[in-house]
Amino acid sequence: MIPMGTSLSRWTMSYFAAALFFLLFAEGLLTAGGWSPSLDLAEPRSLIIVHSTTIGWLALLMIGALLQFGPVLTGLELPKGSLGLVVLCGMVVGLVLLLSGFGLTGAGSALAGPVMCAAGATLAVSFLSIAAALFSLLWRGRHAHESQLPLRNGEQTRQGFRSAGSLQHFVSIFSAVRNSIDARQWPRGKP
């Protein structure tokens, strides 16, 4: 359950839609005969299919999921603004440039080098931006659910243990024993 006042990313479905587009693009190329086992993996057509699948489908899908799960796990909000949209646009533009660069390489064009450099820079900035935002969110939320931990400060003295280590030892043994008992074999009474 998400804490009250926490908002989720409104761009998650856009990431999923872009990921689906690149997956269908790669599958369309495969269906049209864009790759065969006799082709070398360094062939531009093979590279277009591989990068459409890995960056276009897998990376966009994972980033969209992380933008959704981050606030749920930490209970904190993502940075305000349109970072999600800017990163999505940067990744799509960078990937289109990369795929175009592979196509230009196969055609022997002199524009392949500058297009590939622009693609690499765009993708690097996009990936680093979203990684920094997600890392910041997880770093700020590393203590978000401390209140639910069984070993809070001062709890060992309330339960009669001399140190937090002895309480931790007791809890680990108790948890192992409790988890090994099949709960279905014991009838539960009403509290």
Short mmCIF file of C-alpha atoms in Angstrom, two decimals:
data_model
loop_
_atom_site.label_atom_id
_atom_site.label_comp_id
_atom_site.label_asym_id
_atom_site.label_seq_id
_atom_site.Cartn_x
_atom_site.Cartn_y
_atom_site.Cartn_z
CA MET A 1 0.00 0.00 0.00
CA ILE A 2 1.31 3.41 -0.93
CA PRO A 3 1.50 5.96 1.86
CA MET A 4 -0.91 8.86 1.56
CA GLY A 5 0.35 11.77 -0.47
CA THR A 6 2.80 9.69 -2.54
CA SER A 7 2.39 10.01 -6.27
CA LEU A 8 3.43 7.47 -8.84
CA SER A 9 5.07 8.23 -12.17
CA ARG A 10 2.58 9.34 -14.76
CA TRP A 11 4.98 8.36 -17.54
CA THR A 12 5.14 4.63 -16.78
CA MET A 13 2.58 3.68 -19.42
CA SER A 14 4.46 5.78 -21.98
CA TYR A 15 7.62 3.79 -21.23
CA PHE A 16 5.65 0.57 -21.65
CA ALA A 17 4.14 1.76 -24.95
CA ALA A 18 7.55 2.73 -26.33
CA ALA A 19 8.97 -0.62 -25.19
CA LEU A 20 6.15 -2.45 -26.96
CA PHE A 21 6.76 -0.43 -30.12
CA PHE A 22 10.46 -1.39 -30.23
CA LEU A 23 9.67 -5.04 -29.50
CA LEU A 24 7.17 -5.16 -32.35
CA PHE A 25 9.70 -3.35 -34.59
CA ALA A 26 12.36 -5.98 -33.84
CA GLU A 27 9.89 -8.81 -34.35
CA GLY A 28 8.76 -7.26 -37.62
CA LEU A 29 12.36 -7.16 -38.83
CA LEU A 30 12.81 -10.79 -37.83
CA THR A 31 9.61 -11.80 -39.59
CA ALA A 32 10.59 -9.91 -42.74
CA GLY A 33 13.86 -11.83 -42.88
CA GLY A 34 16.07 -9.10 -41.45
CA TRP A 35 18.23 -11.70 -39.77
CA SER A 36 19.16 -15.27 -40.48
CA PRO A 37 21.51 -17.63 -38.67
CA SER A 38 23.99 -17.32 -41.52
CA LEU A 39 24.49 -13.59 -40.83
CA ASP A 40 27.38 -12.42 -38.71
CA LEU A 41 26.44 -10.79 -35.41
CA ALA A 42 28.32 -7.65 -36.44
CA GLU A 43 26.04 -7.16 -39.44
CA PRO A 44 24.09 -3.88 -39.21
CA ARG A 45 20.75 -5.69 -39.54
CA SER A 46 21.64 -7.95 -36.61
CA LEU A 47 22.74 -4.98 -34.53
CA ILE A 48 19.48 -3.14 -35.26
CA ILE A 49 17.43 -6.11 -34.07
CA VAL A 50 19.59 -6.72 -30.98
CA HIS A 51 19.56 -3.07 -29.88
CA SER A 52 15.83 -2.68 -30.58
CA THR A 53 15.24 -5.63 -28.28
CA THR A 54 17.70 -4.81 -25.51
CA ILE A 55 17.55 -1.03 -25.23
CA GLY A 56 14.17 -0.48 -26.84
CA TRP A 57 12.21 -3.22 -25.18
CA LEU A 58 14.03 -4.44 -22.08
CA ALA A 59 15.58 -1.17 -20.85
CA LEU A 60 12.45 0.93 -21.39
CA LEU A 61 10.28 -1.72 -19.76
CA MET A 62 12.57 -1.94 -16.73
CA ILE A 63 12.86 1.82 -16.30
CA GLY A 64 9.08 2.21 -16.52
CA ALA A 65 8.65 -0.48 -13.86
CA LEU A 66 11.29 1.10 -11.61
CA LEU A 67 9.57 4.47 -11.86
CA GLN A 68 6.42 2.76 -10.60
CA PHE A 69 8.01 0.59 -7.89
CA GLY A 70 10.38 3.20 -6.46
CA PRO A 71 7.69 5.28 -4.73
CA VAL A 72 5.94 2.13 -3.53
CA LEU A 73 9.09 0.72 -1.93
CA THR A 74 10.27 3.94 -0.32
CA GLY A 75 7.04 5.78 0.37
CA LEU A 76 8.60 8.90 -1.16
CA GLU A 77 7.78 10.83 -4.28
CA LEU A 78 9.83 10.97 -7.45
CA PRO A 79 11.48 14.30 -8.23
CA LYS A 80 8.97 16.87 -9.40
CA GLY A 81 8.89 18.02 -12.98
CA SER A 82 8.98 16.19 -16.24
CA LEU A 83 12.18 14.18 -15.76
CA GLY A 84 10.38 10.98 -16.76
CA LEU A 85 9.21 12.48 -20.04
CA VAL A 86 12.57 14.10 -20.83
CA VAL A 87 14.41 10.82 -20.20
CA LEU A 88 11.87 8.87 -22.26
CA CYS A 89 12.25 11.27 -25.18
CA GLY A 90 16.03 11.19 -24.84
CA MET A 91 16.10 7.41 -24.84
CA VAL A 92 13.77 7.11 -27.84
CA VAL A 93 15.70 9.75 -29.82
CA GLY A 94 19.04 8.17 -28.84
CA LEU A 95 17.85 4.72 -29.85
CA VAL A 96 16.48 5.94 -33.17
CA LEU A 97 19.82 7.65 -33.83
CA LEU A 98 21.67 4.45 -32.89
CA LEU A 99 19.54 2.31 -35.19
CA SER A 100 19.96 4.89 -37.96
CA GLY A 101 23.72 4.84 -37.38
CA PHE A 102 23.76 1.07 -37.81
CA GLY A 103 21.79 1.47 -41.03
CA LEU A 104 24.18 4.16 -42.27
CA THR A 105 27.12 1.93 -41.41
CA GLY A 106 25.64 -0.83 -43.55
CA ALA A 107 25.17 1.63 -46.42
CA GLY A 108 28.75 2.86 -46.08
CA SER A 109 27.76 6.47 -45.40
CA ALA A 110 30.18 8.99 -43.92
CA LEU A 111 27.41 10.25 -41.60
CA ALA A 112 27.50 7.01 -39.60
CA GLY A 113 30.21 8.24 -37.23
CA PRO A 114 28.59 11.53 -36.15
CA VAL A 115 25.16 9.91 -35.87
CA MET A 116 26.58 7.12 -33.68
CA CYS A 117 28.39 9.67 -31.48
CA ALA A 118 25.18 11.67 -31.03
CA ALA A 119 23.30 8.46 -30.24
CA GLY A 120 25.85 7.40 -27.64
CA ALA A 121 25.85 10.79 -25.95
CA THR A 122 22.05 11.00 -25.89
CA LEU A 123 21.62 7.49 -24.51
CA ALA A 124 24.38 7.99 -21.92
CA VAL A 125 22.85 11.22 -20.62
CA SER A 126 19.38 9.64 -20.51
CA PHE A 127 20.53 6.51 -18.68
CA LEU A 128 22.65 8.48 -16.20
CA SER A 129 19.80 10.93 -15.50
CA ILE A 130 17.25 8.24 -14.69
CA ALA A 131 19.83 6.23 -12.73
CA ALA A 132 20.65 9.30 -10.62
CA ALA A 133 16.97 10.01 -9.98
CA LEU A 134 16.23 6.41 -8.96
CA PHE A 135 19.37 6.18 -6.82
CA SER A 136 18.42 9.42 -5.08
CA LEU A 137 14.93 8.09 -4.42
CA LEU A 138 16.22 4.81 -3.00
CA TRP A 139 18.92 6.57 -0.97
CA ARG A 140 16.40 8.94 0.59
CA GLY A 141 14.04 6.04 1.28
CA ARG A 142 16.55 3.63 2.79
CA HIS A 143 15.04 4.18 6.23
CA ALA A 144 11.47 4.60 5.04
CA HIS A 145 10.09 1.51 6.72
CA GLU A 146 12.16 1.45 9.90
CA SER A 147 9.05 1.63 12.03
CA GLN A 148 8.06 -1.84 10.85
CA LEU A 149 11.35 -3.50 11.81
CA PRO A 150 11.13 -5.78 14.86
CA LEU A 151 14.35 -4.47 16.46
CA ARG A 152 13.74 -0.80 17.07
CA ASN A 153 15.91 1.26 19.40
CA GLY A 154 15.20 0.50 23.04
CA GLU A 155 13.07 -2.53 22.25
CA GLN A 156 15.65 -4.95 23.67
CA THR A 157 15.41 -3.36 27.11
CA ARG A 158 11.63 -3.49 27.08
CA GLN A 159 11.74 -7.20 26.31
CA GLY A 160 14.32 -8.01 28.98
CA PHE A 161 17.35 -8.62 26.77
CA ARG A 162 20.73 -7.29 27.80
CA SER A 163 21.88 -6.28 24.33
CA ALA A 164 20.60 -5.87 20.81
CA GLY A 165 22.82 -8.81 19.79
CA SER A 166 21.14 -11.23 22.18
CA LEU A 167 17.72 -10.03 21.02
CA GLN A 168 18.79 -10.47 17.40
CA HIS A 169 20.02 -13.99 18.15
CA PHE A 170 16.72 -14.88 19.83
CA VAL A 171 14.67 -13.43 16.98
CA SER A 172 16.66 -15.27 14.31
CA ILE A 173 16.26 -18.64 16.08
CA PHE A 174 12.60 -17.98 16.86
CA SER A 175 11.91 -16.98 13.24
CA ALA A 176 13.64 -20.09 11.89
CA VAL A 177 11.62 -22.36 14.16
CA ARG A 178 8.39 -20.53 13.46
CA ASN A 179 8.91 -20.64 9.69
CA SER A 180 9.64 -24.38 9.77
CA ILE A 181 6.32 -25.22 11.41
CA ASP A 182 3.56 -25.84 8.91
CA ALA A 183 0.86 -23.34 9.85
CA ARG A 184 -1.84 -25.43 8.19
CA GLN A 185 -1.52 -28.28 10.68
CA TRP A 186 -2.32 -26.08 13.68
CA PRO A 187 -5.87 -24.75 14.05
CA ARG A 188 -6.09 -21.03 14.62
CA GLY A 189 -8.29 -19.76 17.33
CA LYS A 190 -9.95 -16.39 17.29
CA PRO A 191 -8.08 -13.74 19.25
#
